[in-house]
Coordinates of C-alpha atoms in Angstrom, one line a residue:
V1 CA 0.0 0.0 0.0
D2 CA 2.4 2.7 1.2
G3 CA 4.9 3.7 -1.4
T4 CA 3.2 1.7 -4.0
L5 CA -0.6 2.0 -4.2
V6 CA -0.7 5.4 -2.6
T7 CA 1.5 8.5 -2.9
K8 CA 3.8 9.8 -0.1
D9 CA 0.9 11.9 1.1
K10 CA -1.3 8.7 1.3
I11 CA -3.5 9.7 -1.7
L12 CA -5.1 7.0 -3.8
T13 CA -5.3 8.6 -7.2
P14 CA -8.3 8.3 -9.6
R15 CA -5.9 6.7 -12.1
A16 CA -4.9 4.0 -9.6
I17 CA -8.6 3.3 -8.9
R18 CA -9.3 3.1 -12.6
A19 CA -6.4 0.7 -13.0
V20 CA -7.9 -1.7 -10.5
E21 CA -11.3 -1.4 -12.2
R22 CA -9.7 -2.3 -15.5
L23 CA -8.1 -5.4 -13.9
R24 CA -11.5 -6.5 -12.7
E25 CA -13.0 -5.9 -16.1
R26 CA -10.4 -8.4 -17.5
G27 CA -11.3 -11.0 -14.8
I28 CA -8.1 -10.4 -12.8
L29 CA -8.5 -10.5 -9.1
F30 CA -6.9 -7.7 -7.0
T31 CA -6.0 -7.5 -3.3
I32 CA -3.5 -5.8 -1.0
T33 CA -1.0 -6.5 1.7
S34 CA 0.7 -4.1 4.1
G35 CA 2.5 -3.8 7.4
R36 CA -0.6 -1.8 8.5
P37 CA -3.3 -3.3 10.7
P38 CA -6.2 -4.5 8.6
K39 CA -8.5 -1.7 9.6
G40 CA -5.7 0.8 8.8
M41 CA -6.3 -0.2 5.1
K42 CA -10.0 0.7 5.1
M43 CA -9.2 4.0 3.3
V44 CA -8.2 2.0 0.2
I45 CA -10.4 -1.1 0.6
D46 CA -13.6 0.8 0.2
P47 CA -12.8 2.9 -2.9
L48 CA -11.2 -0.1 -4.6
K49 CA -14.2 -2.3 -3.8
I50 CA -11.9 -5.2 -2.8
S51 CA -13.7 -8.5 -2.2
E52 CA -10.7 -10.8 -1.9
P53 CA -8.8 -11.8 1.3
I54 CA -6.6 -8.9 2.6
A55 CA -3.3 -9.4 4.4
G56 CA -2.5 -7.0 7.3
F57 CA 0.7 -7.0 9.4
N58 CA 2.7 -8.3 6.4
G59 CA 0.6 -11.4 6.4
G60 CA 0.3 -11.8 10.2
M61 CA -3.5 -11.5 9.8
M62 CA -5.6 -12.5 6.8
V63 CA -9.0 -11.0 6.9
K64 CA -12.1 -10.6 4.8
P65 CA -12.9 -7.0 3.6
D66 CA -15.3 -6.6 6.6
F67 CA -12.3 -7.5 8.8
T68 CA -13.6 -10.9 9.8
V69 CA -10.4 -12.8 10.6
I70 CA -9.6 -15.7 8.3
E71 CA -6.3 -16.7 10.0
A72 CA -3.7 -15.1 12.3
R73 CA -0.1 -15.8 13.0
T74 CA 1.2 -14.5 16.3
L75 CA 4.7 -14.2 17.9
P76 CA 5.5 -16.3 20.9
A77 CA 5.5 -14.2 24.1
D78 CA 9.2 -14.9 24.8
T79 CA 10.1 -13.9 21.3
A80 CA 8.1 -10.7 21.6
R81 CA 9.9 -9.8 24.8
K82 CA 13.3 -10.5 23.3
V83 CA 12.4 -8.3 20.2
I84 CA 11.4 -5.4 22.4
G85 CA 14.6 -5.7 24.4
I86 CA 16.7 -5.6 21.2
I87 CA 14.8 -2.6 19.9
R88 CA 15.3 -0.7 23.2
D89 CA 19.0 -1.7 23.3
H90 CA 19.4 0.1 19.9
K91 CA 17.7 3.2 21.4
A92 CA 14.7 2.8 19.0
D93 CA 11.0 2.9 20.0
P94 CA 9.0 -0.3 20.1
W95 CA 5.4 -0.4 19.0
V96 CA 3.3 -3.5 19.7
Y97 CA 0.2 -4.7 17.7
D98 CA -2.1 -7.0 19.6
G99 CA -4.7 -7.9 17.1
N100 CA -6.1 -4.6 15.9
D101 CA -4.8 -2.7 18.9
W102 CA -1.7 -0.5 18.4
I103 CA 0.2 0.1 21.6
V104 CA 2.9 2.7 22.1
S105 CA 4.8 3.9 25.1
K106 CA 4.4 7.6 24.4
R107 CA 1.9 9.5 22.2
D108 CA 4.6 12.1 21.2
A109 CA 7.2 9.5 20.2
P110 CA 8.6 9.8 16.6
H111 CA 6.1 8.9 13.8
V112 CA 3.2 8.2 16.1
A113 CA 1.2 11.2 14.9
R114 CA 2.0 10.5 11.3
E115 CA 1.0 6.8 11.7
Q116 CA -2.2 7.8 13.3
W117 CA -3.0 10.1 10.4
T118 CA -2.1 7.3 8.0
V119 CA -4.1 4.4 9.5
R120 CA -7.0 6.7 10.7
F121 CA -7.2 5.4 14.2
P122 CA -5.3 6.3 17.5
P123 CA -2.9 4.2 19.4
V124 CA -3.3 2.8 22.9
V125 CA -0.7 4.5 25.2
G126 CA 0.6 2.2 27.9
D127 CA 3.1 -0.5 28.7
V128 CA 4.0 -2.3 25.5
E129 CA 5.1 -5.4 27.5
A130 CA 1.9 -5.7 29.5
K131 CA 0.3 -8.3 27.2
L132 CA 2.4 -10.3 24.9
D133 CA 0.3 -13.5 24.3
Q134 CA -1.5 -12.3 21.2
V135 CA 1.1 -10.1 19.5
V136 CA 0.9 -10.1 15.7
K137 CA 3.6 -7.5 14.9
I138 CA 6.3 -5.4 16.7
T139 CA 7.7 -2.4 15.0
G140 CA 11.0 -0.7 15.9
V141 CA 10.9 3.0 15.0
S142 CA 13.7 5.6 14.6
D143 CA 14.7 8.4 12.3
D144 CA 18.3 7.3 12.5
L145 CA 18.3 5.4 9.2
D146 CA 21.7 3.8 9.6
L147 CA 20.7 2.6 13.1
M148 CA 17.5 1.1 11.5
K149 CA 19.7 -0.9 9.1
R150 CA 21.8 -2.2 12.0
L151 CA 18.6 -3.0 13.9
E152 CA 17.2 -5.0 11.0
H153 CA 20.5 -6.9 10.7
D154 CA 20.8 -7.6 14.5
L155 CA 17.2 -8.7 14.8
Q156 CA 17.6 -11.1 11.9
Q157 CA 20.8 -12.5 13.4
A158 CA 19.2 -12.8 16.9
L159 CA 15.9 -14.3 15.7
G160 CA 17.2 -16.6 13.0
D161 CA 14.3 -18.6 11.5
T162 CA 12.1 -18.1 14.6
A163 CA 10.6 -14.9 13.3
S164 CA 10.7 -12.5 10.4
A165 CA 12.4 -9.1 10.6
A166 CA 12.5 -6.6 7.7
L167 CA 12.4 -2.9 7.0
S168 CA 9.0 -1.8 5.8
Q169 CA 10.0 1.8 5.6
P170 CA 13.5 3.3 6.2
Y171 CA 12.4 4.3 9.7
Y172 CA 10.3 1.1 10.5
V173 CA 11.5 -2.4 11.0
D174 CA 8.7 -4.9 11.4
V175 CA 8.9 -8.2 13.3
T176 CA 6.3 -10.9 12.7
N177 CA 5.8 -14.6 13.0
R178 CA 8.3 -16.5 10.8
D179 CA 5.5 -17.4 8.4
A180 CA 4.0 -13.9 8.4
N181 CA 5.9 -12.2 5.6
K182 CA 4.9 -11.0 2.1
G183 CA 6.3 -14.1 0.5
G184 CA 3.9 -16.0 2.8
V185 CA 1.1 -13.8 1.7
V186 CA 1.5 -15.0 -1.9
M187 CA 1.4 -18.6 -0.7
A188 CA -1.6 -18.0 1.5
L189 CA -3.5 -16.4 -1.4
E190 CA -2.5 -19.4 -3.6
R191 CA -4.2 -21.7 -1.0
L192 CA -7.2 -19.5 -0.3
L193 CA -8.0 -18.5 -3.9
G194 CA -6.8 -21.6 -5.7
I195 CA -4.6 -19.5 -8.1
P196 CA -1.0 -20.6 -8.7
A197 CA 1.6 -18.2 -7.4
S198 CA 3.1 -18.4 -10.9
Q199 CA 0.0 -16.6 -12.2
M200 CA 0.3 -13.7 -9.7
V201 CA 1.8 -10.3 -10.2
T202 CA 3.2 -8.4 -7.1
L203 CA 4.0 -4.7 -6.8
G204 CA 6.1 -3.0 -4.1
D205 CA 9.0 -0.8 -3.2
Q206 CA 10.6 -1.9 0.0
P207 CA 13.1 -4.7 1.0
N208 CA 10.2 -6.7 2.7
D209 CA 8.5 -6.8 -0.7
V210 CA 11.3 -8.8 -2.2
L211 CA 10.1 -12.0 -0.6
M212 CA 6.8 -11.7 -2.5
F213 CA 8.6 -10.8 -5.7
R214 CA 10.5 -14.2 -5.4
K215 CA 7.3 -16.2 -4.9
S216 CA 5.1 -14.6 -7.7
G217 CA 5.3 -15.2 -11.4
M218 CA 5.9 -11.5 -12.2
S219 CA 6.9 -8.5 -10.1
I220 CA 7.0 -4.8 -10.5
A221 CA 9.2 -2.5 -8.4
M222 CA 8.3 1.2 -8.0
G223 CA 10.8 3.8 -9.4
Q224 CA 11.8 5.1 -6.0
A225 CA 12.8 1.6 -4.8
S226 CA 16.4 1.1 -4.0
P227 CA 18.6 -0.5 -6.7
E228 CA 18.8 -3.7 -4.6
V229 CA 15.0 -4.0 -4.6
Q230 CA 14.7 -3.1 -8.3
K231 CA 17.1 -5.8 -9.3
Q232 CA 14.9 -8.4 -7.6
A233 CA 11.8 -7.4 -9.7
T234 CA 10.8 -8.5 -13.2
Y235 CA 10.0 -4.9 -14.2
V236 CA 10.5 -1.4 -12.8
S237 CA 7.8 1.3 -13.0
T238 CA 7.8 5.0 -12.3
S239 CA 7.8 6.2 -8.7
C240 CA 4.7 6.3 -6.4
E241 CA 4.7 10.1 -7.0
E242 CA 4.5 9.6 -10.7
E243 CA 1.6 7.1 -10.9
G244 CA 4.0 4.1 -10.5
F245 CA 1.2 1.7 -9.5
A246 CA -1.1 2.7 -12.4
N247 CA 1.8 2.8 -14.9
G248 CA 2.9 -0.7 -13.8
I249 CA -0.5 -2.2 -14.1
E250 CA -1.3 -0.5 -17.5
K251 CA 2.0 -1.3 -19.1
F252 CA 3.1 -4.7 -17.8
V253 CA -0.3 -6.3 -16.9
L254 CA -2.9 -4.8 -19.2
G255 CA -0.5 -4.4 -22.1
D256 CA -1.1 -0.8 -22.9
A257 CA 1.4 0.8 -25.3

């Protein structure tokens, strides 16, 4: 969603909406995945009239468009506690997502106000370690982008294959269940929809999108994606500020000249 389907100002353009309508006219199904909580995607679900399963928390929770839960993958409590400790050791701020509740330590912490504006609902302010038995995602937050790269690396090293850790934005690193990643979303949709992954197209712009690029038959990176991400995609479109989503769909999927 962010950096792909919507602009940096979180605008879903009329051309993007029309591109999805044209997919549907061709009999091509369309759905979305994001690190956002499911209800944080309502602002695009409704105008796009999505009827397929939707993957929130990078695949940690699959829901119907009315937010009825299809399946959820949580982090073990001891893993969640370990992740929070590592984030704090790096002087970053931990956010915890317990189902649809978003829990932060301080309302005025970096990016909280921006995230609230993005997802259209407020966080719960309190002890992020108070309840760790149903955690779907933990996010480490900092505006020190070099620190965030180190945090991603150190989390991956510490967690191994027990959980998934990846940057979803330069200032966010998301930790989810080891099977809750965007590659897992492709495989879940294959199972739920009965459509082979080889017949799916994925679009994205961040390192955590590479896992779904590798699982799908075709992939499209946005123009603002890093060179490393672009190299992993089948095609590269324009940036999200230059109708990259619509351009990618029109040119590489619908076959427009």
